mmCIF file of C-alpha atoms and ligand atoms in Angstrom:
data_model
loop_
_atom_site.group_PDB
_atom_site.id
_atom_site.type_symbol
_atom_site.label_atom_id
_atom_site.label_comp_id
_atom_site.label_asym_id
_atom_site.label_seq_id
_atom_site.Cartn_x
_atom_site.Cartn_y
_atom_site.Cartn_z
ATOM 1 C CA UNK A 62 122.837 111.590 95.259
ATOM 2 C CA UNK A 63 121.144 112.907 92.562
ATOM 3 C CA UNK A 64 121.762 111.747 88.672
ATOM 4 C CA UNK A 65 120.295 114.266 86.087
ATOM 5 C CA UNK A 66 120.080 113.054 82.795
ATOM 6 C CA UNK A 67 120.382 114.940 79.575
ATOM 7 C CA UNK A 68 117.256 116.010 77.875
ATOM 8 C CA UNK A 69 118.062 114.026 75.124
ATOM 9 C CA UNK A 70 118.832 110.858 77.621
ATOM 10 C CA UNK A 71 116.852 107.628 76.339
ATOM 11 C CA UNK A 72 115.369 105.378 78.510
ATOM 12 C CA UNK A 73 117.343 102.547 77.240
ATOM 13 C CA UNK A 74 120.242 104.779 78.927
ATOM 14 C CA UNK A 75 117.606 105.836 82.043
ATOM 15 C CA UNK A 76 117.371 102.163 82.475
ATOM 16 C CA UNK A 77 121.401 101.279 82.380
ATOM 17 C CA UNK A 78 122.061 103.653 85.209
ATOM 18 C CA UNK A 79 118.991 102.716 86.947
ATOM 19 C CA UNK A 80 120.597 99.185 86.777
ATOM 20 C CA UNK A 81 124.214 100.353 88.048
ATOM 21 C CA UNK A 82 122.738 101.526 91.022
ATOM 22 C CA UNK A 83 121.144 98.564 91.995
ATOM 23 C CA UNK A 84 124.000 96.257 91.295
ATOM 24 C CA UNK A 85 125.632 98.185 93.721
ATOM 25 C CA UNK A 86 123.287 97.595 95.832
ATOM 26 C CA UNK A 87 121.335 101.138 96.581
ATOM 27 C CA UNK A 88 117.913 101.975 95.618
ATOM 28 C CA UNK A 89 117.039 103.706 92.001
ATOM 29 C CA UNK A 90 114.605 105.984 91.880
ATOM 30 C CA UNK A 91 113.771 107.522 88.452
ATOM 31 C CA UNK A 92 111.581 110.677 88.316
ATOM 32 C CA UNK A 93 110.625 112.157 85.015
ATOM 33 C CA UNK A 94 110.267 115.867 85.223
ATOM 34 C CA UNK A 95 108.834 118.184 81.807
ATOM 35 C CA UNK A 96 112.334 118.678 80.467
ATOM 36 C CA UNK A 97 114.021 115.809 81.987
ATOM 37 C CA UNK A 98 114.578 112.712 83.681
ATOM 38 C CA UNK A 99 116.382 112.969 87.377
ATOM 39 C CA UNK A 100 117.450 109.190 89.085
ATOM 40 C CA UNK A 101 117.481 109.675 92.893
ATOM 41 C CA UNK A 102 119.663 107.483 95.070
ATOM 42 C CA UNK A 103 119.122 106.109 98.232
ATOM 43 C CA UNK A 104 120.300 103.818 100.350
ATOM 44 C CA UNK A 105 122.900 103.251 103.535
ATOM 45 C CA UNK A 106 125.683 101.695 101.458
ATOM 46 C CA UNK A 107 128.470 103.766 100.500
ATOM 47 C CA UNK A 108 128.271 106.523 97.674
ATOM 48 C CA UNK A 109 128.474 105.075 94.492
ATOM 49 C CA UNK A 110 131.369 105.973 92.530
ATOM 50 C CA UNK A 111 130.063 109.620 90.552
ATOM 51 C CA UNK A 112 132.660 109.110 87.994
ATOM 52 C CA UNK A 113 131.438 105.553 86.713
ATOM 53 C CA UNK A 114 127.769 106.697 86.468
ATOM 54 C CA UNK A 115 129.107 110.024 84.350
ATOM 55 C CA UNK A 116 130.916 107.715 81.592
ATOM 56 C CA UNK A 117 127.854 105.525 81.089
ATOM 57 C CA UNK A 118 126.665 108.752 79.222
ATOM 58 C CA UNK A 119 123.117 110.941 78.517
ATOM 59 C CA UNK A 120 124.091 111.848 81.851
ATOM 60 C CA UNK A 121 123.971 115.740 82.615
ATOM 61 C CA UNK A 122 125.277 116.554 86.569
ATOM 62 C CA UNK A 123 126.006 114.693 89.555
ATOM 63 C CA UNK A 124 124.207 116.520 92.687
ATOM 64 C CA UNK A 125 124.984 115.451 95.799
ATOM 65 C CA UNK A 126 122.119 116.134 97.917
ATOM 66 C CA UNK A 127 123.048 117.635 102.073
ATOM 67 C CA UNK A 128 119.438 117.078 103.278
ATOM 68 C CA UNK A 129 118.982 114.018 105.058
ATOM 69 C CA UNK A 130 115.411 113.521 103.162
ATOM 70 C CA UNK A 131 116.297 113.224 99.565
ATOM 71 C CA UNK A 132 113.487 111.622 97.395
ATOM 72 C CA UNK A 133 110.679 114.716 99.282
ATOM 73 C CA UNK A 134 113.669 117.721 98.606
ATOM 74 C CA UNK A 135 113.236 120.240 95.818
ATOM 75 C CA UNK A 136 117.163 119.303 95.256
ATOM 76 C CA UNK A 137 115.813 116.117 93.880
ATOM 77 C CA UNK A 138 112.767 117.317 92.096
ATOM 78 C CA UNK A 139 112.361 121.404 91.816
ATOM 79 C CA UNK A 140 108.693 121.452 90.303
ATOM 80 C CA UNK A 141 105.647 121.230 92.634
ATOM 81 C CA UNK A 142 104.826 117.489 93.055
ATOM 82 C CA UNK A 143 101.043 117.689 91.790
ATOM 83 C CA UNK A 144 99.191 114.404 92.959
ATOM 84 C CA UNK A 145 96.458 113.156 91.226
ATOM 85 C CA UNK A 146 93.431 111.883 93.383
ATOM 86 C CA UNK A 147 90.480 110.682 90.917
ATOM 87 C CA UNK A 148 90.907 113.803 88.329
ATOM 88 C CA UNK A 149 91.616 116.042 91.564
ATOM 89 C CA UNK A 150 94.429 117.739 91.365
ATOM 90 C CA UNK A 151 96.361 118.051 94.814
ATOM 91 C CA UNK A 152 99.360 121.143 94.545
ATOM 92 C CA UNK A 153 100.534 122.998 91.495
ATOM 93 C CA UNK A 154 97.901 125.796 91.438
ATOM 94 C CA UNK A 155 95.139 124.369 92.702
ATOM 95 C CA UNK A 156 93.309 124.834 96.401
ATOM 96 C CA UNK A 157 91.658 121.938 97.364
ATOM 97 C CA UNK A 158 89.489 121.288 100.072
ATOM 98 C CA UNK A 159 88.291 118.455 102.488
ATOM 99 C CA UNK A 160 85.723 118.730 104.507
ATOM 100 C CA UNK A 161 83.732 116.186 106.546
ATOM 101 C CA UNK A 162 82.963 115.058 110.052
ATOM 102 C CA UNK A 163 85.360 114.098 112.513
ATOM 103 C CA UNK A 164 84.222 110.359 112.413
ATOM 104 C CA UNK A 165 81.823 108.286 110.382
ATOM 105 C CA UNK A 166 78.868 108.040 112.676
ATOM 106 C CA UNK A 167 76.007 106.846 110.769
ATOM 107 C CA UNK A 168 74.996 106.370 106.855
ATOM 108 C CA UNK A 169 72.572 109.348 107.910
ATOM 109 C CA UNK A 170 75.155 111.761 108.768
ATOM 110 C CA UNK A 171 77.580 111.345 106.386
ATOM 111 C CA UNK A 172 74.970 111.674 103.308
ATOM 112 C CA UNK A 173 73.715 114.970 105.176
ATOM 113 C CA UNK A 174 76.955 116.399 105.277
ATOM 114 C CA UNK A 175 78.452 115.406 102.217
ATOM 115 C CA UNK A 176 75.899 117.108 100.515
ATOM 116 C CA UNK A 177 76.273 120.097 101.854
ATOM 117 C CA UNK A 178 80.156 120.075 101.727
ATOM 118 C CA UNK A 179 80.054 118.963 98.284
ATOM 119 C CA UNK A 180 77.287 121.782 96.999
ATOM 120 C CA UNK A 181 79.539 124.440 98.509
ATOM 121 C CA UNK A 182 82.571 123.154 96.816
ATOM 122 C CA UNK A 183 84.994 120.607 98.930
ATOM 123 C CA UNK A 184 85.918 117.743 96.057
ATOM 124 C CA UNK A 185 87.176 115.369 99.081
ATOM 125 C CA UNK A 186 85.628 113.858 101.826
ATOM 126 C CA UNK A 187 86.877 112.863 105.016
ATOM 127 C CA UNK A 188 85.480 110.658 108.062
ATOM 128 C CA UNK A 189 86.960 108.373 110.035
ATOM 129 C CA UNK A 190 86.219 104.870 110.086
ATOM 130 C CA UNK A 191 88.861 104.336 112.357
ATOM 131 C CA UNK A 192 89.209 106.722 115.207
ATOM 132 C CA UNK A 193 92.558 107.522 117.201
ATOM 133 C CA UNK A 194 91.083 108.438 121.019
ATOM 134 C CA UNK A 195 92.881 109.188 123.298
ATOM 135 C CA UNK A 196 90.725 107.501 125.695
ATOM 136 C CA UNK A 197 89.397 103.386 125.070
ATOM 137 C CA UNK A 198 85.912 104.480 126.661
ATOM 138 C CA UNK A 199 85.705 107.056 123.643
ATOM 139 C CA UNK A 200 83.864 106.162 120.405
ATOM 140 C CA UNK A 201 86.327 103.990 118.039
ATOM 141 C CA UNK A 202 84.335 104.228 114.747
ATOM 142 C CA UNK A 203 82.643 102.146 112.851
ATOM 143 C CA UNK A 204 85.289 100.252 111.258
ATOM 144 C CA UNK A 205 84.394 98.317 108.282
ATOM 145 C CA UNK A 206 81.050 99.328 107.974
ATOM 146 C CA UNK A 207 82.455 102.911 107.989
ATOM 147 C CA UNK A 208 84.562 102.514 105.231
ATOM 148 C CA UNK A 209 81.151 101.202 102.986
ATOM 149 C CA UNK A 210 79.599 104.387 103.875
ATOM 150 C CA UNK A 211 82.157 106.381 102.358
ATOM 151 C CA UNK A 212 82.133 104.203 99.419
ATOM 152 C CA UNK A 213 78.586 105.031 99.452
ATOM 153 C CA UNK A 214 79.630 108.934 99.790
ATOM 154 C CA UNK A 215 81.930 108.823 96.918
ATOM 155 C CA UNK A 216 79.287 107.069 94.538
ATOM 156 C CA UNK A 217 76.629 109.500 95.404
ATOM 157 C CA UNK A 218 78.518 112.718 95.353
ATOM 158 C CA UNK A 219 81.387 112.337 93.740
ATOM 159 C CA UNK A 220 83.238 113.210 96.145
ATOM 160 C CA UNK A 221 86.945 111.341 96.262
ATOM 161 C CA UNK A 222 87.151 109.910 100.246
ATOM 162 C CA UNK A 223 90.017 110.130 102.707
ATOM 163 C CA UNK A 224 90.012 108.215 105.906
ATOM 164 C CA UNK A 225 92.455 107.066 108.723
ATOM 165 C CA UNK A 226 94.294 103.530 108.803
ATOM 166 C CA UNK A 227 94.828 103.312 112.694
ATOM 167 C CA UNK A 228 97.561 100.822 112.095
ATOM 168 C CA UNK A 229 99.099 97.828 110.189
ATOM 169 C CA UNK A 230 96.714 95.851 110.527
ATOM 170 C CA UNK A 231 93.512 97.779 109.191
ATOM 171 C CA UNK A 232 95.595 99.711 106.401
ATOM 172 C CA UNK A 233 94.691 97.133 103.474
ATOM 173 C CA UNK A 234 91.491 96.887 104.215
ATOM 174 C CA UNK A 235 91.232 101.164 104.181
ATOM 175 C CA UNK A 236 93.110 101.057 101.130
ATOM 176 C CA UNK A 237 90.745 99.212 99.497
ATOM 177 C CA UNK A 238 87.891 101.501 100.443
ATOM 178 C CA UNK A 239 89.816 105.383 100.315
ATOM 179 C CA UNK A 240 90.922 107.238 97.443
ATOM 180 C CA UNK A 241 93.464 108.711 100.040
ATOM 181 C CA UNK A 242 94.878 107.164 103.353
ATOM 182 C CA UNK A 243 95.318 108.691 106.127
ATOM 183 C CA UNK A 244 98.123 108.392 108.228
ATOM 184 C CA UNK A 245 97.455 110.817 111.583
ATOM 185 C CA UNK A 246 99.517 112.720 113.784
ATOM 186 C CA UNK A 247 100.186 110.098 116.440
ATOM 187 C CA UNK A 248 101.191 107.799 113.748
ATOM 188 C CA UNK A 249 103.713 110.228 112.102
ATOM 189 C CA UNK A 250 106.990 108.226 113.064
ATOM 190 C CA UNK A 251 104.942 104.525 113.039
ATOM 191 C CA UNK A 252 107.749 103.326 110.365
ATOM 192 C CA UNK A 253 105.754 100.434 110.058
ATOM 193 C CA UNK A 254 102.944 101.716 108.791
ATOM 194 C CA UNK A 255 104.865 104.392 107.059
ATOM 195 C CA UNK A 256 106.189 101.843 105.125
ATOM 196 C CA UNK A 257 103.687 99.912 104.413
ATOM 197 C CA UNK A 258 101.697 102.500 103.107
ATOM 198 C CA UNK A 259 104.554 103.214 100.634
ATOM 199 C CA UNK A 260 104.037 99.870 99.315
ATOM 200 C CA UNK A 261 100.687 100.216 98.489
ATOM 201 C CA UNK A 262 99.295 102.950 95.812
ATOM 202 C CA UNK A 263 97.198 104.937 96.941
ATOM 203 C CA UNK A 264 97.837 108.332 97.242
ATOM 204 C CA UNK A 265 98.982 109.153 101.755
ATOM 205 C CA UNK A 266 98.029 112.282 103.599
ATOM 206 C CA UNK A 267 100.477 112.353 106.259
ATOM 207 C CA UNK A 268 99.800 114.433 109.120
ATOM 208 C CA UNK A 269 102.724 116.236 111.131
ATOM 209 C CA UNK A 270 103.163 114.980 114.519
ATOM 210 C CA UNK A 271 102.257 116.920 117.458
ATOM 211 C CA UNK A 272 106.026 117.161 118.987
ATOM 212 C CA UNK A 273 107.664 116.638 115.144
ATOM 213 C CA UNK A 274 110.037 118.809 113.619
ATOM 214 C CA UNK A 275 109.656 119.578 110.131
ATOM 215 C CA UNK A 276 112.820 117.662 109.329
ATOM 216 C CA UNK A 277 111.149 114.642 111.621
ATOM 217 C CA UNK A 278 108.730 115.183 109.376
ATOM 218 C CA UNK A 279 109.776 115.117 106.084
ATOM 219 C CA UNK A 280 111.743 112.140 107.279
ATOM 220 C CA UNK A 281 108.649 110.651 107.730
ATOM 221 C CA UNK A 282 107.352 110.925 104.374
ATOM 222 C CA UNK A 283 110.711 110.200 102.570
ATOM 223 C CA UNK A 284 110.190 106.454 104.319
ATOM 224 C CA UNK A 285 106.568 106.527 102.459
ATOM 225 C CA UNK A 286 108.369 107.790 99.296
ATOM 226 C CA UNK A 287 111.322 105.327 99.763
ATOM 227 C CA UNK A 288 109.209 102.275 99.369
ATOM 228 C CA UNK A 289 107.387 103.605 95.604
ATOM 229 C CA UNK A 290 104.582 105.672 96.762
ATOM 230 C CA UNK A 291 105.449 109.146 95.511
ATOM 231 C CA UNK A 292 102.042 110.656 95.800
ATOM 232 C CA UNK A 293 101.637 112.123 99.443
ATOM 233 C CA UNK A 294 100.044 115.435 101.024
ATOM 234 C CA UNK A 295 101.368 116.613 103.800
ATOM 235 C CA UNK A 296 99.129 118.056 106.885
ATOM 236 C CA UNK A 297 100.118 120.794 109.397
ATOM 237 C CA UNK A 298 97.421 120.282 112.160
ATOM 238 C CA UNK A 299 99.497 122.017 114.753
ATOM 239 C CA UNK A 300 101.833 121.069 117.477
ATOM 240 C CA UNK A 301 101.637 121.199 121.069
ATOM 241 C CA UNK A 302 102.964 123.929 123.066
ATOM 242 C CA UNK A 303 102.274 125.503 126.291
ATOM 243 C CA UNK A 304 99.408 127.716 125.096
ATOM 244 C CA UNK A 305 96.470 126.906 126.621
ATOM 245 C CA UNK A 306 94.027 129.503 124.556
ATOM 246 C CA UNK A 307 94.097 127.257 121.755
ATOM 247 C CA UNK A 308 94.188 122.815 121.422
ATOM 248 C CA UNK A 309 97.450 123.009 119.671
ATOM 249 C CA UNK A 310 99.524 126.030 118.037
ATOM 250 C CA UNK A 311 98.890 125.725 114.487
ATOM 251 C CA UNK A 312 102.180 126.228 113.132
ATOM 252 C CA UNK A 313 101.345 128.368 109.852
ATOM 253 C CA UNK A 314 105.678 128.892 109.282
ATOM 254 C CA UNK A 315 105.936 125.628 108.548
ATOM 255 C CA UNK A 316 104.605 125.768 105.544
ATOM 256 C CA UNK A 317 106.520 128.169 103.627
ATOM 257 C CA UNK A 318 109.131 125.780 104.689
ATOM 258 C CA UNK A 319 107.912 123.160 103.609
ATOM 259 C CA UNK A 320 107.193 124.652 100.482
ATOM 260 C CA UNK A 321 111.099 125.699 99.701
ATOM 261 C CA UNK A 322 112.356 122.359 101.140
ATOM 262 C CA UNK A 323 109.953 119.997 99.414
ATOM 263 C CA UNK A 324 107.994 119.470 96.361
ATOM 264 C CA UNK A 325 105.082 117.910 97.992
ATOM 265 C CA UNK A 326 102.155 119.797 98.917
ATOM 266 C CA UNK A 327 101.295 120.758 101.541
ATOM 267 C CA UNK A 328 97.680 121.109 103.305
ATOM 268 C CA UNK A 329 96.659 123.338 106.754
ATOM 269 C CA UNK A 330 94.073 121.703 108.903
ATOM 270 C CA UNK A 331 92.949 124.239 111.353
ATOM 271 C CA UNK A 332 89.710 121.979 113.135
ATOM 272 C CA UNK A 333 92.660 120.276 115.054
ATOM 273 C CA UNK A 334 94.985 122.986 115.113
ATOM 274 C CA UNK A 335 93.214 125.066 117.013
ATOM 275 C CA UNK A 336 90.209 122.627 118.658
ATOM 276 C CA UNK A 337 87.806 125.360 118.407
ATOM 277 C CA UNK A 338 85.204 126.125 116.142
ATOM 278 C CA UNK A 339 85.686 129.982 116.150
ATOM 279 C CA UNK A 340 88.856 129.918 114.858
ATOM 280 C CA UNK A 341 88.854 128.124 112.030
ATOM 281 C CA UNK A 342 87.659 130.716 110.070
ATOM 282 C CA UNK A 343 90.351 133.067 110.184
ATOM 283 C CA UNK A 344 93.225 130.246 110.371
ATOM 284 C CA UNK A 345 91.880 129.198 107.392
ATOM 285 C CA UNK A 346 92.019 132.557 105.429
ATOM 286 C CA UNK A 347 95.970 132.755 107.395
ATOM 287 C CA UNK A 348 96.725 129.615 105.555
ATOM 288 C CA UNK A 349 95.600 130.091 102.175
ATOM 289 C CA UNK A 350 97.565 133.340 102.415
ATOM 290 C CA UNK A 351 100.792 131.394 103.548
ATOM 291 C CA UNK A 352 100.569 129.273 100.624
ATOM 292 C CA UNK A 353 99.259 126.232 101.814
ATOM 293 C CA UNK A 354 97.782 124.038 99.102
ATOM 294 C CA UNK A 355 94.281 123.166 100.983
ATOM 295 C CA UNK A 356 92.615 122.740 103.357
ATOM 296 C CA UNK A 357 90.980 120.255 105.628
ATOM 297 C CA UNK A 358 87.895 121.137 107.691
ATOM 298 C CA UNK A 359 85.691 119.205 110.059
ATOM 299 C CA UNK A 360 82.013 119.654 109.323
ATOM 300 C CA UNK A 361 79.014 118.239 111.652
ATOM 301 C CA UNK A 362 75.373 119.253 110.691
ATOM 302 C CA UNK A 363 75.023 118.770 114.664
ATOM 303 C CA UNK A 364 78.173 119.919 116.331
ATOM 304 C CA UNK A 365 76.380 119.749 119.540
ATOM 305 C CA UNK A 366 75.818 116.059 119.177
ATOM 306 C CA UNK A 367 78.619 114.717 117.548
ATOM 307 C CA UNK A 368 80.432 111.709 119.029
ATOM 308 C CA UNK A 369 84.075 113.511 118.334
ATOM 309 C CA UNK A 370 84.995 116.477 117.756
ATOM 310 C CA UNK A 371 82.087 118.671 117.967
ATOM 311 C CA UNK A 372 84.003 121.718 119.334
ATOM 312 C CA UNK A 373 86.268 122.308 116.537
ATOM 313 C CA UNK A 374 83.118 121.373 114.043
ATOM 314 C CA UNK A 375 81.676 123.821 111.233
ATOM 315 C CA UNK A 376 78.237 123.897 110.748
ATOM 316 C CA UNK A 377 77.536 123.418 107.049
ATOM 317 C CA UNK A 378 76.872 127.153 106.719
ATOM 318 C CA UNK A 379 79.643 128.159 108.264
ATOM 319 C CA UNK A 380 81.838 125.790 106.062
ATOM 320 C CA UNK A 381 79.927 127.449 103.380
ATOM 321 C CA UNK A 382 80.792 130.872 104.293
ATOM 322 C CA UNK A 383 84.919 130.010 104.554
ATOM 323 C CA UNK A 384 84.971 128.615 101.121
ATOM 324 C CA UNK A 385 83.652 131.584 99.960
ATOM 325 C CA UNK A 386 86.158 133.359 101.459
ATOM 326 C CA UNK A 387 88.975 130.788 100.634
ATOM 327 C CA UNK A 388 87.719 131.213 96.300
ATOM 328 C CA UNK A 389 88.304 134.832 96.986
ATOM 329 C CA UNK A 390 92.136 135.100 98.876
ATOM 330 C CA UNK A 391 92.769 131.998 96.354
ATOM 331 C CA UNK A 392 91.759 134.185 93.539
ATOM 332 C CA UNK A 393 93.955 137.157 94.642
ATOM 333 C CA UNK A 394 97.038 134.602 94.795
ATOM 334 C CA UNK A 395 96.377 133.374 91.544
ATOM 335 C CA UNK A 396 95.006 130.169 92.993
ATOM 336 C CA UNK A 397 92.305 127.969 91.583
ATOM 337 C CA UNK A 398 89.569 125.932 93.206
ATOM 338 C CA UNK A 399 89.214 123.113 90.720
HETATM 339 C C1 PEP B 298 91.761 113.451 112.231
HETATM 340 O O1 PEP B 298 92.043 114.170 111.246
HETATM 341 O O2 PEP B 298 90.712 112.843 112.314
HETATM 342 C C2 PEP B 298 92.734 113.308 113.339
HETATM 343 C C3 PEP B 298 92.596 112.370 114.265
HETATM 344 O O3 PEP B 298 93.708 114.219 113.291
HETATM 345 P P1 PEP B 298 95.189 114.206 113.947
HETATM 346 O O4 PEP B 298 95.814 112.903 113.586
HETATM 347 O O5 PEP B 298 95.817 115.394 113.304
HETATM 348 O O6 PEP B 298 95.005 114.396 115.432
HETATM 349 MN MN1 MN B 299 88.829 115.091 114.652
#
């Protein structure tokens, strides 16, 4: 359910209705919009009695929402959610772009690339500390000392950091570090972490999961929501199917979708959508077309070399190159790179 308050609602009555809710026991969530205030509810109790709420007054419409996310549907908030990451803005108009290795391999490698990334125009870096393999023989990352590197990135360059929290355990310890957690495609329905993650406030890019639905998926980032973290990013990074031409089908569709489901936005990441480095380039340009709000790209000054990933890895002049392109669709779309 959805309360929408008059524009001329004060918060002394914002906060009375807020406080019905909870005394009947469901879950309050106000979210000012630029003409007015909406309160979402959630919770499994029984509906709350619509009449009740309406005489408390400065209260406009009753909606009750059909989608089983609520707090991620445009029924609950129509405008694009814009998320704010260090002065970077993430939706609403802007492209962004992250670029980066696959995984934080040494201090050397990360300064190499983030310079070029950053000199060509990415505003976010990524690396794992923390690396999902799928085999235990495969390099892990460098953990802690991974997470000081990017520190070390972000103080040098500028650049604002995103990096992978593996699981429960490490996800305080990443938050502490990242401007923007991670949460990865094998993780997607880890309602642990999921939830956790809510209850900490940095912003989440969640990553679609490669057998998720997009309802399975929004589901997943209504439990982040549902615990008080409103700012996440979703990540299409493809899904498996049985092509074999290709590491996974990047699943472009979904986000016009997502776009006229949710108000999150919503970022294309092509390096593991398609696992190889020729294609990136034109998935990428397919993206930005679709409407997707970013992008994010693996970069290796070495792809030959590089512990994961190297494949699917842009050489810095080739990362170069697609953000050129990526200014100019963006440009045509009315799209800036801020
Ligand atoms: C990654 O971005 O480093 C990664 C492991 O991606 P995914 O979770 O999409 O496989
Ligand atoms: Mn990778």
């Amino acid at each position: 359910m959805l309360v929408v308050m008059d524009k001329n609602a004060t918060r002394e009555m914002v906060e009375k209705i807020c406080h019905e809710i909870e005394k009947a026991g469901l879950k309050a969530h106000p979210m000012p919009g630029a003409l007015r205030t909406a309160i979402g509810v959630t919770g499994n109790k029984q509906q709350i009695d619509a009449d009740h709420i309406l005489a408390l007054g400065g209260v406009k419409e009753i909606i009750h929402v059909t989608k089983p996310f609520k707090l991620v549907s445009r029924e609950f908030y129509p405008e694009d959610s814009v998320i704010d990451v260090n002065g970077i803005a993430v939706g609403g108009k802007n492209l962004v772009t992250m670029a980066g290795p696959c995984a934080v391999e040494s201090r050397d490698q990360c300064m190499i690339i983030a310079e070029r990334v950053a000199k060509s125009g990415a505003r976010i870096f990524r690396g794992g500390a923390y690396k999902p393999r799928t085999s235990p023989y495969s390099f892990q990352g460098l953990e802690e000392e991974g997470l000081k590197i990017l520190a070390e990135v972000r103080d040098k360059f500028g650049l604002a950091i995103v990096t992978e929290a593996i699981d429960t355990e490490v996800l305080d310890l990443v938050s502490e570090y990242a401007d923007i957690i991670q949460i990865g495609a094998r993780n997607m329905q880890n309602y642990s972490l999921l939830k956790k993650a809510g209850r900490q406030s940095k912003p989440v890019l969640l990553k679609r999961g490669m057998a998720a639905t997009l309802e399975e998926f929004l589901m997943a980032a209504e439990y982040v929501m549902n615990e008080g973290n409103h700012n996440i990013i979703l990540c299409e990074r493809g899904v498996r199917t049985f092509a074999d031409h290709t590491r996974n089908t990047l699943d472009l569709s979904s986000v016009p979708y997502v776009k006229r489901t949710s108000h999150l936005p919503i970022i294309v990441d092509p390096s593991h959508g398609t696992g190889i480095v020729h294609k990136v380039l034109p998935l990428s340009r397919a993206a930005i077309a679709v409407g997707a709000d970013g992008l994010l790209i693996e970069v290796h000054h070495d792809p030959a070399n590089a512990l994961s990933d190297g494949p699917q890895s842009l050489t810095p002049d080739n990362f170069d190159g697609l953000m050129k392109e990526i200014r100019a669709i963006g440009s045509v779309l009315g799209r800036t790179c801020e």
